[in-house]
Short mmCIF file of C-alpha atoms in Angstrom, two decimals:
data_model
loop_
_atom_site.label_atom_id
_atom_site.label_comp_id
_atom_site.label_asym_id
_atom_site.label_seq_id
_atom_site.Cartn_x
_atom_site.Cartn_y
_atom_site.Cartn_z
CA MET A 28 -24.66 -14.62 32.92
CA SER A 29 -27.07 -16.36 34.43
CA GLU A 30 -30.36 -18.00 33.08
CA GLY A 31 -33.30 -15.51 32.92
CA THR A 32 -31.08 -12.42 32.37
CA SER A 33 -32.12 -10.48 29.34
CA LEU A 34 -29.59 -9.17 27.00
CA VAL A 35 -31.05 -6.70 24.52
CA VAL A 36 -29.06 -3.70 23.87
CA GLU A 37 -29.92 -0.82 21.72
CA THR A 38 -28.15 2.80 20.38
CA SER A 39 -30.43 5.81 20.51
CA GLU A 40 -29.13 7.19 17.09
CA ASN A 41 -28.65 5.65 13.46
CA ASP A 42 -26.21 6.97 10.75
CA ASP A 43 -28.66 10.07 10.27
CA GLY A 44 -29.00 11.08 13.68
CA THR A 45 -32.43 9.81 14.01
CA GLU A 46 -33.75 7.43 16.75
CA PHE A 47 -33.58 3.67 16.45
CA SER A 48 -35.86 1.33 17.89
CA ALA A 49 -36.30 -2.56 18.08
CA ASP A 50 -39.43 -2.43 16.33
CA ASP A 51 -38.34 0.51 13.80
CA SER A 52 -39.68 0.17 10.53
CA GLY A 53 -37.67 -1.66 8.16
CA THR A 54 -36.57 -4.01 10.85
CA ILE A 55 -37.67 -6.56 13.24
CA ASP A 56 -41.29 -5.16 13.57
CA GLU A 57 -42.75 -8.83 13.24
CA MET A 58 -41.12 -10.02 16.29
CA PRO A 59 -42.76 -9.62 19.24
CA MET A 60 -41.04 -9.96 22.95
CA LEU A 61 -42.73 -12.95 24.59
CA GLU A 62 -42.69 -13.60 28.60
CA ASP A 63 -41.31 -17.19 27.95
CA THR A 64 -37.95 -16.21 26.61
CA ILE A 65 -34.95 -18.58 26.53
CA LEU A 66 -31.56 -16.94 26.82
CA SER A 67 -28.77 -18.11 25.15
CA ARG A 68 -26.09 -20.10 26.29
CA GLN A 69 -23.73 -16.93 26.74
CA THR A 70 -21.54 -18.77 29.25
CA SER A 71 -20.00 -20.85 26.62
CA VAL A 72 -19.42 -17.84 23.93
CA ASN A 73 -15.87 -15.97 23.92
CA LEU A 74 -16.81 -13.44 21.68
CA VAL A 75 -20.04 -11.49 22.17
CA PRO A 76 -21.45 -8.71 19.74
CA PHE A 77 -21.61 -5.44 21.68
CA ILE A 78 -22.91 -1.94 20.64
CA GLY A 79 -20.23 -0.26 18.37
CA GLN A 80 -18.37 -3.14 17.19
CA ARG A 81 -16.72 -2.00 13.96
CA PHE A 82 -16.28 -4.56 10.68
CA VAL A 83 -15.00 -4.04 7.38
CA SER A 84 -18.22 -5.05 5.46
CA GLN A 85 -21.60 -6.66 5.93
CA ASP A 86 -19.99 -10.12 5.11
CA ALA A 87 -17.61 -9.70 7.74
CA ALA A 88 -20.20 -8.64 10.01
CA TYR A 89 -22.47 -11.85 9.08
CA GLU A 90 -19.45 -14.26 9.61
CA PHE A 91 -18.88 -13.15 12.88
CA TYR A 92 -22.49 -13.36 14.10
CA CYS A 93 -22.59 -16.58 12.38
CA SER A 94 -19.78 -17.99 14.44
CA PHE A 95 -21.44 -16.66 17.81
CA ALA A 96 -24.67 -18.00 16.82
CA LYS A 97 -23.06 -21.25 15.97
CA GLN A 98 -21.72 -21.39 19.56
CA CYS A 99 -25.10 -20.38 21.26
CA GLY A 100 -27.05 -23.26 19.24
CA PHE A 101 -28.85 -21.52 16.27
CA SER A 102 -28.18 -20.14 12.98
CA ILE A 103 -28.92 -16.49 11.43
CA ARG A 104 -30.25 -15.28 8.30
CA ARG A 105 -29.93 -11.71 6.56
CA HIS A 106 -33.33 -9.69 7.18
CA ARG A 107 -33.89 -6.34 6.28
CA THR A 108 -32.06 -3.53 4.81
CA ARG A 109 -32.28 0.37 4.69
CA GLY A 110 -31.24 2.11 1.63
CA LYS A 111 -30.77 0.27 -2.11
CA ASP A 112 -27.85 -0.63 -3.93
CA GLY A 113 -26.84 2.29 -6.65
CA VAL A 114 -28.92 4.88 -5.00
CA GLY A 115 -27.44 7.60 -3.00
CA ARG A 116 -25.17 6.06 -0.76
CA GLY A 117 -26.48 2.41 -1.19
CA ILE A 118 -27.52 0.14 1.87
CA THR A 119 -26.93 1.98 5.12
CA ARG A 120 -28.32 -0.66 7.71
CA ARG A 121 -28.59 -4.21 7.71
CA ASP A 122 -30.59 -6.57 10.19
CA PHE A 123 -29.53 -10.16 10.96
CA THR A 124 -32.06 -12.62 12.85
CA CYS A 125 -32.31 -15.89 14.28
CA HIS A 126 -33.27 -18.43 11.70
CA ARG A 127 -36.55 -18.90 13.47
CA GLY A 128 -37.40 -15.25 13.31
CA GLY A 129 -40.68 -14.20 11.63
CA TYR A 130 -43.46 -16.33 10.92
CA PRO A 131 -44.62 -18.61 7.95
CA GLN A 132 -46.78 -17.23 5.39
CA MET A 133 -49.98 -18.33 4.57
CA LYS A 134 -50.24 -20.49 0.99
CA PRO A 135 -53.15 -20.69 -1.18
CA SER A 136 -54.41 -24.08 -1.71
CA GLU A 137 -55.89 -25.44 -4.46
CA ASP A 138 -59.56 -24.27 -3.54
CA GLY A 139 -58.21 -20.83 -2.95
CA LYS A 140 -58.11 -21.25 0.85
CA LEU A 141 -55.21 -20.02 2.66
CA GLN A 142 -53.10 -22.62 4.38
CA ARG A 143 -50.13 -22.22 6.50
CA ASN A 144 -46.37 -23.75 5.23
CA ARG A 145 -46.20 -26.42 8.07
CA ARG A 146 -42.72 -26.82 7.17
CA SER A 147 -41.40 -23.93 8.45
CA SER A 148 -39.58 -23.81 11.48
CA ARG A 149 -40.24 -19.89 11.98
CA CYS A 150 -41.86 -19.29 15.42
CA GLY A 151 -41.06 -15.33 15.60
CA CYS A 152 -37.58 -15.47 17.56
CA PRO A 153 -37.05 -11.69 18.67
CA ALA A 154 -33.12 -12.34 18.46
CA TYR A 155 -31.16 -10.23 16.17
CA MET A 156 -28.38 -8.03 15.13
CA ARG A 157 -28.27 -4.41 13.58
CA ILE A 158 -25.52 -3.15 11.90
CA VAL A 159 -24.97 0.59 10.32
CA LYS A 160 -22.86 2.12 7.69
CA LYS A 161 -20.37 4.83 8.91
CA ALA A 162 -17.95 6.59 6.99
CA ASP A 163 -14.63 7.52 8.55
CA PHE A 164 -11.87 9.16 6.62
CA ASP A 165 -13.82 8.29 3.15
CA VAL A 166 -13.25 4.36 4.25
CA PRO A 167 -16.63 2.83 5.21
CA GLU A 168 -17.14 0.86 8.22
CA TRP A 169 -20.15 -1.05 9.73
CA ARG A 170 -21.04 -0.95 13.38
CA ILE A 171 -23.07 -2.68 15.66
CA THR A 172 -26.13 -0.49 16.86
CA GLY A 173 -28.62 -3.02 17.99
CA PHE A 174 -28.23 -6.57 19.68
CA SER A 175 -30.23 -8.68 21.37
CA ASN A 176 -29.75 -12.33 22.07
CA ILE A 177 -33.33 -13.68 23.60
CA HIS A 178 -35.12 -16.33 21.97
CA ASN A 179 -38.30 -18.08 22.39
CA HIS A 180 -37.20 -21.39 21.51
CA GLU A 181 -34.92 -24.29 22.88
CA LEU A 182 -31.91 -23.91 21.19
CA LEU A 183 -29.81 -26.70 19.65
CA LYS A 184 -27.01 -28.85 21.01
CA SER A 185 -23.40 -28.44 19.16
CA ASN A 186 -24.02 -32.14 17.72
CA GLN A 187 -27.08 -30.91 16.66
CA VAL A 188 -26.61 -27.18 15.28
CA ARG A 189 -23.76 -28.05 13.04
CA LEU A 190 -26.52 -29.84 11.05
CA LEU A 191 -28.36 -26.49 10.09
CA PRO A 192 -28.15 -25.85 6.29
CA ALA A 193 -26.20 -22.61 7.22
CA TYR A 194 -23.44 -24.23 8.73
CA CYS A 195 -23.08 -27.24 5.91
CA SER A 196 -20.53 -25.22 4.30
CA ILE A 197 -17.11 -25.92 2.64
CA SER A 198 -14.36 -23.09 3.16
CA ALA A 199 -12.22 -22.10 0.54
CA ASP A 200 -9.23 -23.94 1.92
CA ASP A 201 -11.31 -27.10 2.35
CA LYS A 202 -12.32 -26.80 -1.21
CA SER A 203 -8.97 -26.85 -2.52
CA ARG A 204 -7.86 -29.87 -0.22
CA ILE A 205 -10.80 -31.70 -1.60
CA CYS A 206 -9.89 -31.20 -5.29
CA MET A 207 -6.34 -32.08 -4.54
CA PHE A 208 -7.82 -35.49 -3.12
CA ALA A 209 -9.96 -35.87 -6.00
CA LYS A 210 -6.98 -35.66 -8.32
CA ALA A 211 -5.11 -38.31 -6.26
CA GLY A 212 -8.30 -40.70 -6.80
CA MET A 213 -9.51 -40.89 -3.08
CA SER A 214 -13.08 -41.57 -2.37
CA VAL A 215 -15.08 -39.12 -0.72
CA ARG A 216 -15.18 -41.32 2.53
CA GLN A 217 -11.18 -41.26 2.30
CA MET A 218 -11.30 -37.68 2.22
CA LEU A 219 -13.66 -36.78 5.07
CA ARG A 220 -11.67 -39.20 7.52
CA LEU A 221 -8.21 -37.78 6.32
CA MET A 222 -9.63 -34.08 6.88
CA GLU A 223 -11.31 -35.19 10.33
CA LEU A 224 -7.52 -36.53 11.37
CA GLU A 225 -5.86 -33.49 10.15
CA LYS A 226 -8.41 -31.03 11.69
CA GLY A 227 -8.45 -33.22 14.56
CA VAL A 228 -12.29 -33.49 15.16
CA LYS A 229 -14.29 -36.59 16.08
CA LEU A 230 -15.78 -38.74 13.44
CA GLY A 231 -18.63 -37.13 11.82
CA CYS A 232 -17.91 -33.60 13.28
CA LEU A 233 -16.52 -31.69 10.16
CA PRO A 234 -18.66 -28.52 9.23
CA PHE A 235 -20.03 -30.60 6.25
CA THR A 236 -21.42 -33.73 5.13
CA GLU A 237 -20.67 -36.50 2.59
CA ILE A 238 -23.32 -35.36 0.56
CA ASP A 239 -22.34 -31.57 0.66
CA VAL A 240 -18.84 -32.95 -0.67
CA ARG A 241 -20.62 -34.79 -3.46
CA ASN A 242 -22.63 -31.93 -4.41
CA PHE A 243 -19.32 -29.89 -4.69
CA LEU A 244 -17.44 -32.35 -6.86
CA HIS A 245 -20.45 -32.80 -8.92
CA SER A 246 -20.26 -29.16 -9.88
CA PHE A 247 -17.16 -29.27 -11.48
CA ARG A 248 -18.22 -32.13 -13.68
CA ASN A 249 -19.51 -29.64 -16.17
CA ILE A 250 -16.05 -27.82 -16.27
CA ASN A 251 -13.73 -29.10 -18.78
CA ARG A 252 -10.51 -27.10 -18.26
CA ASP A 253 -8.64 -28.51 -21.02
CA ASN A 254 -11.52 -28.35 -23.81
CA ASP A 255 -12.42 -24.66 -22.19
CA ALA A 256 -8.63 -23.34 -22.29
CA ILE A 257 -8.30 -24.56 -26.20
CA ASP A 258 -11.73 -22.61 -26.85
CA LEU A 259 -10.37 -19.98 -25.20
CA LEU A 260 -7.23 -19.80 -27.31
CA THR A 261 -9.17 -20.56 -30.52
CA MET A 262 -11.42 -17.45 -29.75
CA CYS A 263 -8.48 -15.43 -29.20
CA LYS A 264 -6.72 -16.47 -32.41
CA SER A 265 -9.87 -15.72 -34.08
CA THR A 266 -10.15 -12.36 -32.83
CA LYS A 267 -6.50 -11.73 -33.44
CA ASP A 268 -7.25 -12.70 -37.02
CA ASN A 269 -10.02 -9.98 -37.35
CA ASP A 270 -8.24 -7.42 -35.68
CA PRO A 271 -4.53 -7.23 -35.83
CA ASN A 272 -3.97 -5.07 -33.09
CA PHE A 273 -5.67 -7.20 -30.54
CA ARG A 274 -2.87 -8.55 -28.18
CA TYR A 275 -2.87 -11.64 -26.33
CA GLU A 276 -0.09 -13.95 -24.83
CA PHE A 277 -0.15 -17.29 -23.21
CA LYS A 278 2.10 -20.04 -21.26
CA ILE A 279 1.51 -23.81 -21.51
CA ASP A 280 2.78 -25.68 -18.55
CA ALA A 281 4.88 -28.98 -18.71
CA HIS A 282 1.52 -31.13 -19.15
CA ASN A 283 0.74 -29.02 -21.74
CA ARG A 284 -2.14 -27.22 -20.06
CA LEU A 285 -2.81 -23.58 -20.05
CA GLU A 286 -0.58 -21.80 -17.15
CA HIS A 287 -1.33 -18.04 -17.81
CA ILE A 288 -3.11 -16.05 -20.62
CA ALA A 289 -3.39 -12.32 -20.73
CA TRP A 290 -4.78 -9.73 -23.43
CA SER A 291 -5.47 -6.60 -24.45
CA TYR A 292 -7.37 -4.79 -27.38
CA ALA A 293 -6.31 -2.10 -29.99
CA SER A 294 -8.31 0.87 -27.69
CA SER A 295 -6.20 -0.23 -24.42
CA THR A 296 -3.20 0.34 -26.05
CA GLN A 297 -3.79 3.91 -27.55
CA LEU A 298 -5.48 4.81 -23.77
CA TYR A 299 -2.25 3.60 -22.66
CA GLU A 300 -0.18 5.76 -24.91
CA ASP A 301 -2.10 8.55 -23.66
CA TYR A 302 -2.67 7.91 -19.99
CA GLY A 303 -0.21 5.14 -18.75
CA ASP A 304 2.13 7.15 -16.72
CA ALA A 305 0.19 6.30 -13.66
CA VAL A 306 -1.18 2.42 -13.25
CA VAL A 307 -3.35 0.35 -10.93
CA PHE A 308 -2.77 -3.36 -11.09
CA ASP A 309 -5.28 -4.83 -8.97
CA THR A 310 -4.64 -8.95 -8.19
CA THR A 311 -7.09 -9.29 -5.40
CA HIS A 312 -9.93 -11.02 -7.46
CA ARG A 313 -10.30 -14.79 -8.47
CA LEU A 314 -11.96 -16.74 -11.44
CA ASP A 315 -13.38 -19.34 -9.02
CA ALA A 316 -14.77 -21.88 -11.30
CA TYR A 317 -11.14 -22.33 -12.78
CA ASP A 318 -9.25 -21.38 -9.64
CA MET A 319 -7.32 -18.86 -11.27
CA LEU A 320 -6.06 -15.35 -10.19
CA PHE A 321 -7.69 -12.49 -12.03
CA GLY A 322 -5.20 -9.19 -12.81
CA ILE A 323 -6.43 -6.11 -14.27
CA TRP A 324 -4.37 -2.90 -15.35
CA VAL A 325 -6.47 0.04 -15.06
CA GLY A 326 -5.93 3.95 -15.42
CA VAL A 327 -7.54 7.07 -15.32
CA ASP A 328 -7.93 9.61 -17.96
CA ASN A 329 -8.12 13.40 -17.76
CA HIS A 330 -11.83 13.34 -16.91
CA GLY A 331 -11.67 11.14 -14.35
CA MET A 332 -12.68 7.90 -16.51
CA ASN A 333 -11.46 4.45 -15.88
CA CYS A 334 -9.18 3.34 -18.47
CA PHE A 335 -8.63 -0.38 -19.13
CA PHE A 336 -5.23 -1.22 -20.35
CA GLY A 337 -5.14 -5.14 -19.66
CA CYS A 338 -5.75 -8.20 -17.94
CA VAL A 339 -4.46 -11.70 -17.05
CA LEU A 340 -5.15 -15.04 -15.51
CA LEU A 341 -2.68 -16.67 -13.55
CA LYS A 342 -2.67 -20.17 -12.28
CA ASP A 343 -1.24 -18.95 -8.80
CA GLU A 344 0.16 -16.28 -6.63
CA SER A 345 3.90 -16.44 -6.95
CA MET A 346 6.57 -14.17 -7.96
CA ASP A 347 7.30 -16.10 -11.42
CA SER A 348 3.48 -15.75 -12.21
CA PHE A 349 3.75 -11.90 -11.63
CA SER A 350 6.72 -11.27 -13.42
CA TRP A 351 5.37 -13.20 -16.33
CA ALA A 352 2.35 -10.80 -16.17
CA LEU A 353 4.40 -7.56 -15.87
CA LYS A 354 6.77 -8.70 -18.82
CA THR A 355 3.67 -9.69 -20.92
CA PHE A 356 2.40 -6.40 -20.57
CA LEU A 357 5.26 -4.56 -21.18
CA GLY A 358 5.21 -6.06 -24.36
CA PHE A 359 1.69 -5.27 -25.22
CA MET A 360 2.54 -1.62 -24.32
CA LYS A 361 5.91 -1.63 -26.67
CA GLY A 362 8.11 -1.65 -23.58
CA LYS A 363 6.70 1.38 -22.14
CA ALA A 364 6.95 1.35 -18.57
CA PRO A 365 4.42 3.22 -16.16
CA LYS A 366 5.98 6.01 -14.15
CA THR A 367 3.93 4.96 -11.10
CA ILE A 368 2.32 1.84 -10.45
CA LEU A 369 -0.49 1.10 -7.25
CA THR A 370 -0.85 -2.40 -6.24
CA ASP A 371 -2.50 -4.14 -2.93
CA GLN A 372 0.00 -5.25 -0.33
CA ASN A 373 1.31 -8.46 -1.84
CA MET A 374 4.88 -9.15 -1.15
CA TRP A 375 5.49 -11.41 -4.12
CA LEU A 376 3.85 -8.80 -6.27
CA LYS A 377 6.49 -6.48 -4.70
CA ASP A 378 9.14 -8.45 -5.49
CA ALA A 379 8.08 -9.10 -9.14
CA VAL A 380 7.93 -4.92 -9.44
CA SER A 381 11.41 -4.26 -8.14
CA ILE A 382 12.63 -6.65 -10.95
CA GLU A 383 10.39 -5.91 -14.23
CA LEU A 384 9.68 -2.44 -13.45
CA PRO A 385 13.25 -1.19 -12.10
CA ILE A 386 12.68 2.57 -12.76
CA THR A 387 8.74 2.72 -11.92
CA LYS A 388 7.90 3.98 -8.47
CA HIS A 389 5.84 1.44 -6.68
CA ALA A 390 3.26 2.09 -4.18
CA PHE A 391 0.42 0.49 -2.28
CA CYS A 392 -3.03 1.52 -2.39
CA ILE A 393 -3.76 2.68 1.36
CA TRP A 394 -7.58 2.20 0.96
CA PRO A 395 -7.23 -1.91 1.45
CA ILE A 396 -4.63 -1.30 4.31
CA ILE A 397 -7.17 1.09 6.43
CA ALA A 398 -9.98 -1.25 5.89
CA LYS A 399 -8.07 -3.85 7.88
CA PHE A 400 -7.81 -1.47 10.80
CA SER A 401 -10.63 -2.18 12.63
CA ASP A 402 -9.58 -6.27 12.47
CA TRP A 403 -6.13 -5.05 13.52
CA PHE A 404 -6.39 -2.47 16.22
CA SER A 405 -9.69 -2.18 17.43
CA VAL A 406 -9.70 -4.85 20.04
CA GLN A 407 -6.21 -3.78 21.46
CA LEU A 408 -7.14 0.30 21.65
CA GLY A 409 -10.71 -0.10 22.68
CA SER A 410 -12.11 3.44 23.10
CA LYS A 411 -8.91 5.20 21.98
CA TYR A 412 -9.31 3.32 18.46
CA ASP A 413 -11.40 6.74 16.90
CA ASN A 414 -8.35 8.84 18.46
CA TRP A 415 -5.65 6.76 17.25
CA LYS A 416 -7.24 6.33 13.65
CA ALA A 417 -7.59 10.46 13.21
CA GLU A 418 -4.06 10.54 14.40
CA PHE A 419 -2.82 7.89 11.79
CA HIS A 420 -4.77 9.83 9.01
CA ARG A 421 -3.09 13.06 10.12
CA LEU A 422 0.34 11.55 9.80
CA TYR A 423 -0.62 9.88 6.21
CA ASN A 424 -1.61 13.25 5.25
CA LEU A 425 1.39 14.89 6.30
CA SER A 426 3.86 17.03 3.80
CA GLY A 427 7.04 16.43 5.09
CA VAL A 428 9.24 13.22 5.78
CA ASP A 429 10.91 14.41 8.91
CA GLU A 430 7.67 15.40 10.66
CA PHE A 431 6.32 12.03 9.83
CA GLU A 432 9.11 10.34 11.17
CA VAL A 433 8.56 12.24 14.71
CA GLY A 434 4.77 11.96 14.62
CA TRP A 435 4.88 8.15 14.26
CA SER A 436 7.37 7.78 16.96
CA ASP A 437 4.75 10.01 19.16
CA MET A 438 1.84 7.68 18.05
CA ILE A 439 3.54 4.36 19.03
CA ASN A 440 4.35 5.97 22.70
CA ALA A 441 1.16 7.60 23.11
CA TYR A 442 -0.85 4.46 22.27
CA GLY A 443 1.54 1.89 23.34
CA LEU A 444 1.84 0.19 20.44
CA HIS A 445 5.17 -1.22 20.35
CA GLY A 446 5.65 -4.64 19.44
CA ASN A 447 2.49 -4.73 17.54
CA LYS A 448 3.39 -6.82 14.31
CA HIS A 449 1.06 -4.56 12.21
CA ILE A 450 2.57 -1.28 13.43
CA ILE A 451 6.05 -2.57 12.96
CA SER A 452 4.89 -3.94 9.37
CA LEU A 453 3.44 -0.76 8.06
CA TYR A 454 6.51 1.43 9.45
CA ALA A 455 8.72 -0.88 7.57
CA LEU A 456 7.09 -0.49 4.48
CA ARG A 457 6.21 2.99 5.02
CA THR A 458 7.72 4.65 1.75
CA TYR A 459 5.12 2.44 -0.18
CA TRP A 460 1.71 3.83 1.28
CA ALA A 461 2.75 7.06 3.44
CA LEU A 462 1.63 10.35 1.20
CA PRO A 463 5.07 12.34 2.76
CA PHE A 464 7.21 9.85 0.69
CA LEU A 465 4.93 9.80 -2.38
CA ARG A 466 3.99 13.43 -2.95
CA SER A 467 6.61 13.79 -5.84
CA HIS A 468 5.39 11.15 -7.82
CA LEU A 469 2.24 11.45 -9.94
CA PHE A 470 -0.55 8.85 -9.26
CA ALA A 471 -3.69 10.70 -11.19
CA GLY A 472 -5.70 10.75 -8.16
CA MET A 473 -6.10 7.09 -8.12
CA THR A 474 -5.20 6.91 -4.26
CA SER A 475 -8.49 8.36 -3.44
CA ALA A 476 -10.84 6.10 -1.78
CA SER A 477 -13.77 7.15 -4.46
CA GLN A 478 -11.61 6.27 -7.82
CA ALA A 479 -10.52 2.91 -5.63
CA GLU A 480 -14.60 2.30 -5.27
CA SER A 481 -14.98 3.26 -9.03
CA ILE A 482 -12.31 0.42 -9.90
CA ARG A 483 -13.59 -2.20 -7.89
CA ALA A 484 -17.12 -1.63 -9.53
CA PHE A 485 -15.57 -1.77 -12.86
CA ILE A 486 -13.84 -5.31 -11.83
CA GLN A 487 -16.97 -6.29 -10.29
CA ARG A 488 -19.01 -5.97 -13.69
CA ILE A 489 -16.10 -8.15 -15.42
CA LEU A 490 -16.59 -10.89 -12.92
CA SER A 491 -20.27 -11.16 -12.98
CA SER A 492 -19.92 -13.73 -15.86
CA GLN A 493 -17.70 -16.79 -15.26
CA SER A 494 -19.35 -19.58 -16.76
CA GLN A 495 -16.69 -20.50 -19.54
CA LEU A 496 -13.28 -18.93 -20.10
CA ASP A 497 -14.18 -17.65 -23.66
CA ARG A 498 -17.35 -16.06 -22.60
CA PHE A 499 -15.35 -14.33 -19.92
CA VAL A 500 -13.39 -12.87 -22.33
CA GLU A 501 -16.31 -11.71 -24.06
CA GLN A 502 -17.70 -9.93 -20.73
CA VAL A 503 -14.48 -8.40 -20.32
CA ALA A 504 -15.01 -7.08 -24.25
CA LEU A 505 -18.33 -5.89 -23.14
CA VAL A 506 -17.33 -3.86 -20.19
CA VAL A 507 -14.71 -2.11 -21.72
CA ASP A 508 -16.76 -1.19 -25.00
CA TYR A 509 -19.14 0.09 -22.14
CA LYS A 510 -16.81 2.36 -20.27
CA ASP A 511 -15.41 3.62 -23.48
CA LEU A 512 -19.10 4.28 -24.31
CA ALA A 513 -19.42 6.13 -20.97
CA GLY A 514 -16.16 8.07 -21.38
CA THR A 515 -17.13 9.58 -24.73
CA LYS A 516 -20.59 10.33 -23.24
CA GLN A 517 -19.05 12.17 -20.32
CA LYS A 518 -16.56 14.05 -22.44
CA MET A 519 -19.18 15.29 -24.69
CA GLN A 520 -21.42 16.43 -21.76
CA HIS A 521 -18.43 18.23 -20.44
CA LYS A 522 -17.26 20.00 -23.47
CA LEU A 523 -20.96 21.08 -24.05
CA GLN A 524 -21.19 22.72 -20.20
CA LYS A 525 -17.99 24.35 -20.80
CA SER A 526 -19.19 25.74 -23.96
CA ILE A 527 -22.02 27.03 -22.63
CA SER A 528 -20.70 28.53 -19.61
CA LYS A 529 -18.37 30.53 -21.71
CA ARG A 530 -21.25 31.97 -23.34
CA GLY A 531 -23.15 32.47 -20.44
CA LEU A 532 -23.41 36.38 -20.83
CA ARG A 533 -24.18 36.08 -24.32
CA LEU A 534 -26.94 33.68 -23.83
CA ASN A 535 -28.66 35.93 -21.18
CA HIS A 536 -29.34 38.70 -23.93
CA MET A 537 -30.59 35.85 -26.62
CA PRO A 538 -34.16 35.43 -27.73
CA LEU A 539 -36.12 33.16 -25.63
CA GLN A 540 -36.82 30.82 -28.58
CA PHE A 541 -32.88 30.29 -29.25
CA LEU A 542 -32.82 29.55 -25.51
CA HIS A 543 -35.64 26.51 -25.86
CA HIS A 544 -33.50 25.43 -28.86
CA MET A 545 -30.34 25.17 -27.09
CA ARG A 546 -32.00 22.91 -24.32
CA PHE A 547 -33.54 20.88 -26.93
CA VAL A 548 -30.36 20.20 -28.16
CA SER A 549 -28.53 19.35 -25.20
CA SER A 550 -31.02 17.04 -24.08
CA LYS A 551 -30.83 15.17 -27.31
CA GLU A 552 -26.89 15.08 -26.98
CA SER A 553 -26.99 13.74 -23.49
CA LEU A 554 -28.53 10.43 -25.06
CA PHE A 555 -25.47 9.52 -26.79
#
């Protein structure tokens, strides 16, 4: 693309079918188009955002646009949203803008007069990318519906853009390396030099600086893992003394440090006795402050409410760690194994389940797998992606195994997916995720997208407090009590509605004053 050529693309519809425009309310209405615009250095960018491009989440879209912006010579920030979390469908649209978009706000001075914040670099840059939430087969995706890469300011060179605050970040892998180096007694400068050699970058060209590393290491000084582990075990012992039905187990490593710990509550064992035939074991989250894997066992009662069965903190993802967790969980539940268990597609966990739960039917939750499809197949299939996804969904919902096998072969031939590593892996593991192979087993509705989302929301409430280990266990207890209370409330409302519906014909002939009394009682009961 030559200099002076504009790159502004918009779609005509949003997620509700209404028209979009670049200055639509709630988007970039403060960014006028100027004649002296400057085009980004498109020729140096391999992946340019395009209309219809799909992402698994807002964060995935942000990371992609951030990488694009870094190559062009600017950074980005999150701008406006449409929709609110917790209301209706939640956030349905998001705009990302150039870091110089918008204008600096006027601030009042001591004498009451407004004055401009002269430190601001904002100059009304109109560059942006807009994404809108769509839902295919109950799986949400984010698609680009608007994109402009025109700037009204000079763009930075590669050796300058990396110093922008947005790009001075340390990845999870780099954090692990830094922690390992710190334990080995290396200085910060030695760490940086070694990482430069490992990554093959020039001196001083890492995506973070010496100050960033020092700040990162400083953030861990207030965390004393050994003392926190002692406090956690002391708290568990105290809870056990007050409640003999509270259960916990832990493992100490060769250096006398806490390696694994699992716990469950009295209410959990009773719920498992009633609803433990089908279990979800989610191991996709971490306790970041302590770099430990967080696993949780969840089920569903006959009202569709989540049941907490237990949780575990593990030092790593390995078959030995998962085996310890599963054996401990069975011990909590008096040796009773679930009939079915749903997990993420984790091969170490798959091997552990086959050893520790040999008679339990193991399946993979389909929704995390489908969420990866846009990354796996959208580029290769292009305009055929939507049709392929519809065909996959049809095959997934078939009743017969033979029909599935024939349909799968036809799908591969029709879309030219021979040799695709993801297709090969999916087919090899088809007995773990495809419904034709699972219909004879009970999963209590936990294969649905709505139930998976409910479980994720439950886990996020637990992970909202990670300051100290003993406080984290307290947070779990609070969330479990909250869920128990919510479940009791729903059951009471369900019984009341069922009772009223059975007496519906008789209520139509009752005096008006009695009906008013029934409404009053119903509203009072709904408070509990």
